[in-house]
mmCIF file of C-alpha atoms and ligand atoms in Angstrom:
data_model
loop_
_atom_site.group_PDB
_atom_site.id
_atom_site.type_symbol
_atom_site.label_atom_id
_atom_site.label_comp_id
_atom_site.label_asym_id
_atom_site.label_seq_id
_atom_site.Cartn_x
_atom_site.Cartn_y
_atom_site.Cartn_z
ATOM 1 C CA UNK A 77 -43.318 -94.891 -3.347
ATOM 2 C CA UNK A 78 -46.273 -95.633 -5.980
ATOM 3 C CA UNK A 79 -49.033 -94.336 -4.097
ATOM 4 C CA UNK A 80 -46.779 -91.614 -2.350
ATOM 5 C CA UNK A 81 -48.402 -88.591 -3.371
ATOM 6 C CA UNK A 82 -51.792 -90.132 -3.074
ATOM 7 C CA UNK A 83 -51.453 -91.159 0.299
ATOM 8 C CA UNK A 84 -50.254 -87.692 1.375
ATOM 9 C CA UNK A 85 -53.035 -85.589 -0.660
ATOM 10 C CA UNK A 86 -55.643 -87.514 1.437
ATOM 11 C CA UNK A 87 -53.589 -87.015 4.429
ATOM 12 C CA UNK A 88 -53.591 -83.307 3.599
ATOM 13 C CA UNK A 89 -56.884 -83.447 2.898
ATOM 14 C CA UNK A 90 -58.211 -84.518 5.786
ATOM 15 C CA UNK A 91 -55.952 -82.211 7.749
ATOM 16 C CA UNK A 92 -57.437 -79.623 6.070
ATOM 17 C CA UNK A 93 -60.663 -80.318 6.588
ATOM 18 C CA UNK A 94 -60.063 -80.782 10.156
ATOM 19 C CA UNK A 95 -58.585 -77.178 10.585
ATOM 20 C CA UNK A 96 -61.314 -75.733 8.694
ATOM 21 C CA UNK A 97 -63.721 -77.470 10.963
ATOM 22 C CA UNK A 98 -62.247 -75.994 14.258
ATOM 23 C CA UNK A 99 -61.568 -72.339 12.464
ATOM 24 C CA UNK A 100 -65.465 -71.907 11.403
ATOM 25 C CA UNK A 101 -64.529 -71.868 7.593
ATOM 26 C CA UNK A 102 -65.561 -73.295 4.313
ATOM 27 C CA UNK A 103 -63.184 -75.868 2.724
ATOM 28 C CA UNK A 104 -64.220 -73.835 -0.336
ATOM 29 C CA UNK A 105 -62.138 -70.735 0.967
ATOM 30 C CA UNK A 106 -58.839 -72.464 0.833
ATOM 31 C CA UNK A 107 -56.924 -74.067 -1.505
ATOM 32 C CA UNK A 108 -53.299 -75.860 -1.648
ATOM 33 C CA UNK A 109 -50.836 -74.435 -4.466
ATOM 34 C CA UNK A 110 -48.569 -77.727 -4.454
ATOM 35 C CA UNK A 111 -45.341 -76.129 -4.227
ATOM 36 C CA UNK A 112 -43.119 -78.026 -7.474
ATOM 37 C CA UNK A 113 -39.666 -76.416 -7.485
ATOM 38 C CA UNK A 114 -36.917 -78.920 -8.051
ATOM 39 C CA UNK A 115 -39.509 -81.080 -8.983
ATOM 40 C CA UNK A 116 -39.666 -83.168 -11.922
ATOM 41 C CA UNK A 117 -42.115 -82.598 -14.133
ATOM 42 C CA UNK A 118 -43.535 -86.476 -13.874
ATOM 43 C CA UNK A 119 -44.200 -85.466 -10.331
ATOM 44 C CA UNK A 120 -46.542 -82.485 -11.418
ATOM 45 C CA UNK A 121 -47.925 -84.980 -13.931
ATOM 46 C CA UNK A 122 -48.742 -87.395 -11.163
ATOM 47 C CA UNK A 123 -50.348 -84.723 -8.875
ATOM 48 C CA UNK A 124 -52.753 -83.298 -11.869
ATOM 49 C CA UNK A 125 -53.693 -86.398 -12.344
ATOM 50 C CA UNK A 126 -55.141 -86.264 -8.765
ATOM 51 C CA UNK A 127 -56.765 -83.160 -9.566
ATOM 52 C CA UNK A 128 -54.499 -80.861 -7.854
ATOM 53 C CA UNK A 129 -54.065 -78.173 -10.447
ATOM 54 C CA UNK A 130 -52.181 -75.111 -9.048
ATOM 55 C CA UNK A 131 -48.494 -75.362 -8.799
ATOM 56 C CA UNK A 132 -46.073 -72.749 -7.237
ATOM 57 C CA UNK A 133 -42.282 -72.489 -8.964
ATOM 58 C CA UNK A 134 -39.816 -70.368 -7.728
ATOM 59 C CA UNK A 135 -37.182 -70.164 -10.580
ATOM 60 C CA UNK A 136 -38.760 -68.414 -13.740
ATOM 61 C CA UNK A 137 -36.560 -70.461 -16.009
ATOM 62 C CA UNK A 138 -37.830 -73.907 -14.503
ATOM 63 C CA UNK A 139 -41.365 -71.996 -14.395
ATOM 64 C CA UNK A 140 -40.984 -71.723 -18.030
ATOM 65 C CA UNK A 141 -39.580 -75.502 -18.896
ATOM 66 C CA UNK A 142 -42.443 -76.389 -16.840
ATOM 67 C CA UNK A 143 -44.970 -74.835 -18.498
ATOM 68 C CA UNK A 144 -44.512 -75.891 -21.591
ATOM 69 C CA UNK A 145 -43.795 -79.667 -20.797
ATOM 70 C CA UNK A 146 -46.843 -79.681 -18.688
ATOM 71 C CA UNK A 147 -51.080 -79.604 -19.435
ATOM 72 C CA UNK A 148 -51.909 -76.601 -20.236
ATOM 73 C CA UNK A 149 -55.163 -75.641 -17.660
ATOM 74 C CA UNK A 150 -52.438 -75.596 -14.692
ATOM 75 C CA UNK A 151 -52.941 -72.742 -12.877
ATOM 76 C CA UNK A 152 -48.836 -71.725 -12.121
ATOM 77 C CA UNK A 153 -47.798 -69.231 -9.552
ATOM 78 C CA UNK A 154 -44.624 -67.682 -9.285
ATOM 79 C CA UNK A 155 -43.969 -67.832 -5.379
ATOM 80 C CA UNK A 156 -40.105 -66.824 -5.381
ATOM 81 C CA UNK A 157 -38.022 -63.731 -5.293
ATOM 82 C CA UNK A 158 -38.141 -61.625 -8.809
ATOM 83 C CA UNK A 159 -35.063 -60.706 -10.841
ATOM 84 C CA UNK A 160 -35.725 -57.727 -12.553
ATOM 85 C CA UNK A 161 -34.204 -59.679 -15.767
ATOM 86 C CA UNK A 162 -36.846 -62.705 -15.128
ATOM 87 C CA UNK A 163 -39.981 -60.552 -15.499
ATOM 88 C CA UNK A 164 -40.365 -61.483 -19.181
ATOM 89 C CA UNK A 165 -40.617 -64.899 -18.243
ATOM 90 C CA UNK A 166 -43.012 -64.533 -15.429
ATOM 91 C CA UNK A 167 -45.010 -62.038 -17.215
ATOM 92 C CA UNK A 168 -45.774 -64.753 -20.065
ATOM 93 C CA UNK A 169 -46.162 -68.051 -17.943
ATOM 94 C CA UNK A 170 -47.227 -66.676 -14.343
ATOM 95 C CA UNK A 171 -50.872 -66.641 -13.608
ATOM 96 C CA UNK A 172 -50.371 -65.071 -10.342
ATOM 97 C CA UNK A 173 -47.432 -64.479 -8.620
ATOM 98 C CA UNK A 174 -47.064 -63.939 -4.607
ATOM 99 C CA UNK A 175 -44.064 -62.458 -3.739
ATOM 100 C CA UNK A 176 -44.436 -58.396 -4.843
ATOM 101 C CA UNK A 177 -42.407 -56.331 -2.782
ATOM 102 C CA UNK A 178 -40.992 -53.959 -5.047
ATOM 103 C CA UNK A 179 -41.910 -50.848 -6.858
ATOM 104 C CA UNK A 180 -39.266 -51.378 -9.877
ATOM 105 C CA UNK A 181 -40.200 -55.231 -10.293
ATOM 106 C CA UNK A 182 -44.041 -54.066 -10.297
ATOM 107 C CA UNK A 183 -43.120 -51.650 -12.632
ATOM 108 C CA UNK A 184 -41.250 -54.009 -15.199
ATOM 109 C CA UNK A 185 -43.710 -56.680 -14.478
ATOM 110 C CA UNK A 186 -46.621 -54.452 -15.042
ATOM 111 C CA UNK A 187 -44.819 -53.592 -18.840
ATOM 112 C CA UNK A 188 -43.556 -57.290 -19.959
ATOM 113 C CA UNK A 189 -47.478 -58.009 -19.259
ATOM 114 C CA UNK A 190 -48.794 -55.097 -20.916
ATOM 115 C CA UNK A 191 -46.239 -56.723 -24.126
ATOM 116 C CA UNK A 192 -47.972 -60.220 -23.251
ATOM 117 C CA UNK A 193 -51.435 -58.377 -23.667
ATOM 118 C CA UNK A 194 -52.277 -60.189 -20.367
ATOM 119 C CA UNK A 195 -52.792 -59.375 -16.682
ATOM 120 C CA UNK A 196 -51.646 -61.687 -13.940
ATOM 121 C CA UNK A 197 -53.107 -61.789 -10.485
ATOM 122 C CA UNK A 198 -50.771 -60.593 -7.326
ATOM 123 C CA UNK A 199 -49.824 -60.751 -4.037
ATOM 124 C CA UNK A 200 -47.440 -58.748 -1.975
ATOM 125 C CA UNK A 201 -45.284 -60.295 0.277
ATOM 126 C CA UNK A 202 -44.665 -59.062 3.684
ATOM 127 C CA UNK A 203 -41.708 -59.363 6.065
ATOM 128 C CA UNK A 204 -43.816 -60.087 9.335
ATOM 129 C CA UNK A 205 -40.689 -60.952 11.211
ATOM 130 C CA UNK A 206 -38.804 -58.103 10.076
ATOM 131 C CA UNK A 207 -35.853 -60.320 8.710
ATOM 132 C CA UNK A 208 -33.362 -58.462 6.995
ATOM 133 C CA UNK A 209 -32.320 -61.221 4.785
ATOM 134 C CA UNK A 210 -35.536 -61.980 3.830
ATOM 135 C CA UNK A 211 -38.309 -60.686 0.980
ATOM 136 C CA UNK A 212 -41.188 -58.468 1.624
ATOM 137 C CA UNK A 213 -42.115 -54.855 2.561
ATOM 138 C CA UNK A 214 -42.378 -54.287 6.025
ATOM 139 C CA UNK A 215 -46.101 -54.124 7.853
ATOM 140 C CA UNK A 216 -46.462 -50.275 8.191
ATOM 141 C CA UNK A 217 -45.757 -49.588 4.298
ATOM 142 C CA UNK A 218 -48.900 -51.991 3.353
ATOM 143 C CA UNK A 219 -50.907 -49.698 2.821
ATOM 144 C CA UNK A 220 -49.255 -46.851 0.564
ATOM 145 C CA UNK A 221 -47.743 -49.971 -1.118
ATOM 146 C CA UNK A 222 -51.021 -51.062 -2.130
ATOM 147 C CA UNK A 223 -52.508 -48.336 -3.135
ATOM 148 C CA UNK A 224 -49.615 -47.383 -5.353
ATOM 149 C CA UNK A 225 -49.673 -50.719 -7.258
ATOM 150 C CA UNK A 226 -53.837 -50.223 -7.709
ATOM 151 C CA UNK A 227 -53.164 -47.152 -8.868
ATOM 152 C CA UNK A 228 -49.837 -47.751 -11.539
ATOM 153 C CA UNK A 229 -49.856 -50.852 -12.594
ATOM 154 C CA UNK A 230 -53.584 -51.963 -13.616
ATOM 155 C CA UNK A 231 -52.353 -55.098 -15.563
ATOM 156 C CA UNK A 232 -51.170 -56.607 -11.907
ATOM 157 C CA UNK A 233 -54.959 -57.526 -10.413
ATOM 158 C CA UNK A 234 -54.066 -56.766 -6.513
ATOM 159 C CA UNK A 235 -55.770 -60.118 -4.586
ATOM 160 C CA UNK A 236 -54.241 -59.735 -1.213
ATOM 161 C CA UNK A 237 -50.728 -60.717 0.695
ATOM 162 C CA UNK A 238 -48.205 -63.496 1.308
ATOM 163 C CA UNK A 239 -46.708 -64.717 3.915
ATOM 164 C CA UNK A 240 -43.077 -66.280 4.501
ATOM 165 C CA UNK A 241 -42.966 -66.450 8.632
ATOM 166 C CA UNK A 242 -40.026 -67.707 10.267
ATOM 167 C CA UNK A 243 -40.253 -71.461 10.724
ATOM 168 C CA UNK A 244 -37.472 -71.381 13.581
ATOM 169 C CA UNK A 245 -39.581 -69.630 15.643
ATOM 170 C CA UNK A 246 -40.432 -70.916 19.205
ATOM 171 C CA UNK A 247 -43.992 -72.083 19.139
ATOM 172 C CA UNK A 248 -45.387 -69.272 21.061
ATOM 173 C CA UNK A 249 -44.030 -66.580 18.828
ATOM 174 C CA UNK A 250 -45.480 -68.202 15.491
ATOM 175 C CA UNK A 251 -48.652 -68.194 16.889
ATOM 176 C CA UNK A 252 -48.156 -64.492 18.014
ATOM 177 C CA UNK A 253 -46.739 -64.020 14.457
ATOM 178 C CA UNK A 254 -49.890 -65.600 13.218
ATOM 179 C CA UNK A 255 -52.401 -63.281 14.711
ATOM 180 C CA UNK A 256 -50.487 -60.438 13.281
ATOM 181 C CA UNK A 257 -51.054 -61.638 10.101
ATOM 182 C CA UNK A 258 -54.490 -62.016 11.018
ATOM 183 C CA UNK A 259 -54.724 -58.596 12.044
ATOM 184 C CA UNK A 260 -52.635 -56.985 8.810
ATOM 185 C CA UNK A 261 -54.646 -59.273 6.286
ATOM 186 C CA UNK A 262 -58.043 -57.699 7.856
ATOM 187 C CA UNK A 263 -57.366 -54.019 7.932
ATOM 188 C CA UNK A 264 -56.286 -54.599 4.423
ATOM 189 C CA UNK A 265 -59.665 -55.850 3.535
ATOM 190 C CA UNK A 266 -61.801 -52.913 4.828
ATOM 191 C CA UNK A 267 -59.814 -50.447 2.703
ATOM 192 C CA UNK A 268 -59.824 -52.759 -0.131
ATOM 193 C CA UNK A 269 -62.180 -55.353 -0.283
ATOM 194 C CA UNK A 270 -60.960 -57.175 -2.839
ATOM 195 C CA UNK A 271 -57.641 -58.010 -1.398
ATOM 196 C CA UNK A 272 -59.626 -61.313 -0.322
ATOM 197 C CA UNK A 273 -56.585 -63.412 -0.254
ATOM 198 C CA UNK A 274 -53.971 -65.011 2.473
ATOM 199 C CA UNK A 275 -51.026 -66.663 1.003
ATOM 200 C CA UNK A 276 -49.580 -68.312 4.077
ATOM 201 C CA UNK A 277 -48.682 -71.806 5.469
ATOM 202 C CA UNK A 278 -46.075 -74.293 4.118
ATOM 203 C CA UNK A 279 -45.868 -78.238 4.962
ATOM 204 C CA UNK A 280 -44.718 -77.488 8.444
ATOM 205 C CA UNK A 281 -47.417 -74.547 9.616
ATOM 206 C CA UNK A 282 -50.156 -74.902 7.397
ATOM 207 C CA UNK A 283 -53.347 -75.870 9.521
ATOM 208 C CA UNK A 284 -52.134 -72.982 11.947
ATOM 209 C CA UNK A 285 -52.418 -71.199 8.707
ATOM 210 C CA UNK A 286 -56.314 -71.880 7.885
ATOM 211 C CA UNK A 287 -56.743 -70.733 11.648
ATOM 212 C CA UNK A 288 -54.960 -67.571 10.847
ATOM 213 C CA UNK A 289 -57.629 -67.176 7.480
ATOM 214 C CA UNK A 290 -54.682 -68.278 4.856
ATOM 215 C CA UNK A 291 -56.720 -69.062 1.909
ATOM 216 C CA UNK A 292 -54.029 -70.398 -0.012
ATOM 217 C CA UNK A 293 -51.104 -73.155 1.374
ATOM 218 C CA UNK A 294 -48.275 -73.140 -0.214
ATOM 219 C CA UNK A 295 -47.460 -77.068 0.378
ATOM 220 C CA UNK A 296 -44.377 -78.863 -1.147
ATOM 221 C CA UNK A 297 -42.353 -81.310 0.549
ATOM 222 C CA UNK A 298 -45.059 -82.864 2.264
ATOM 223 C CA UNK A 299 -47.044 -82.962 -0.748
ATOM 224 C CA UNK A 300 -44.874 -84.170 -3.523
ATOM 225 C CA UNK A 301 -42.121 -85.748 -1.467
ATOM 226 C CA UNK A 302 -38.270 -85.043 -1.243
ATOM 227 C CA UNK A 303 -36.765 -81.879 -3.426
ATOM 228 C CA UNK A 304 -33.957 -83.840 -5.536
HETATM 229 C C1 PLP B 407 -40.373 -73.939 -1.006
HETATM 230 C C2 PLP B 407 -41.434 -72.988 -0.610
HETATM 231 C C3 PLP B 407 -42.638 -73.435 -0.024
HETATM 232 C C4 PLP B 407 -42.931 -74.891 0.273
HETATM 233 O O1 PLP B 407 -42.149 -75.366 1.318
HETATM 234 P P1 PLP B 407 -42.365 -76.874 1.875
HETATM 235 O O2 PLP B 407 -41.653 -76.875 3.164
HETATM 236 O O3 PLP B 407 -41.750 -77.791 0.873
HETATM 237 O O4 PLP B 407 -43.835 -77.092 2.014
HETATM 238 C C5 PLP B 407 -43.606 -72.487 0.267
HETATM 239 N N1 PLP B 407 -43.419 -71.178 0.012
HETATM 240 C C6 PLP B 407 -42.285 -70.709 -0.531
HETATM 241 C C7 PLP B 407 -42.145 -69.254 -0.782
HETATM 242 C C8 PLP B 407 -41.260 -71.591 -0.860
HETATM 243 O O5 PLP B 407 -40.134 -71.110 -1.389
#
């Protein structure tokens, strides 16, 4: 167990650079947020000291422990569903968050940051599969989505989307999931260019992912081991 995380870095590494290889892309353009909910914070310890230096939380209260106990150039991102009474929190320990997909959380984000005196950067997330237990905004409402948040809440910096697809899915329809998200993530770019970012791919998908253009993999178990 020493060399655990270690060993699977390099393995993720090299997968990584294989799938960027066969996609045409620049290992530059993607990076892995090392997913650390229900982690303990000597496993985030272990992993900086590696060099990996983003880190994705999903609970804002463990976001915040975290933070503090933890060195303080990590770059955190706040990957799980908002509470409307958690926005303080993520406001002052978030430095981007992924999963925007609602007008009143934007909104009460957008203030707790404007209290902070800071701006974080965001995603929206988007339900590709149409789930209706799961997060997101739906594909069609993309676009006024986005250009409401550029528009009314100028302390969230707009980067681009995330991703959550199913991970039951047969094989063929991820991959036709996939190109969708392909296909969303560049008609989003050339009405705003900025939006340069792809939040997509977990331990299980996440060299598909690079094909698709994710630029950032949200990879946890396979990463840091076991959640306790
Ligand atoms: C837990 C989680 C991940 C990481 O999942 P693994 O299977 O551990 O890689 C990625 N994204 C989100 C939104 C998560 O909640």
């Amino acid at each position: 167990m020493h060399n655990g995380i270690e060993e699977r870095f390099l393995d993720i590494n090299r997968k990584i650079h294989a799938a960027c290889h066969k996609a045409q892309r620049s290992e530059e353009g993607v990076s892995i947020i090392a997913v650390s909910k229900l982690q303990k914070v000597e496993i985030i310890k272990k992993a900086y000291a590696l060099g990996i230096n983003h880190f994705g939380e999903n609970y804002a209260q463990e976001l915040a422990e975290k933070s503090l106990a933890c060195p303080d150039d990590i770059i955190w991102h706040f990957i799980g569903p908002i509470q409307s009474n958690k926005v303080g929190l993520i406001a002052k320990h978030a430095h981007w968050v992924h999963s925007i997909d609602r007008k009143k959380i934007a909104r009460k984000l957008n203030a707790a940051l404007e209290t902070e005196g800071k701006k974080i950067h965001a995603l929206v997330q988007v339900n590709i599969d149409r789930e209706e237990s799961k997060s997101g905004i739906l594909p069609e409402e993309i676009n006024s989505f986005t250009r409401d948040l550029i528009e009314n809440y100028p302390n969230l910096i707009l980067e681009g989307l995330m991703f959550m697809p199913n991970i039951n899915a047969s094989k063929q329809a991820k991959m036709n999931t996939m190109k969708s998200i392909t296909g969303l993530h560049k008609s989003l770019l050339s009405d705003l260019p900025n939006c340069t970012h792809l939040s997509l791919g977990t331990s299980n998908d996440f060299e598909e992912s690079i094909l698709a253009g994710s630029t950032m993999l949200r990879i946890g178990e396979s990463l840091l081991g076991k959640r306790s």
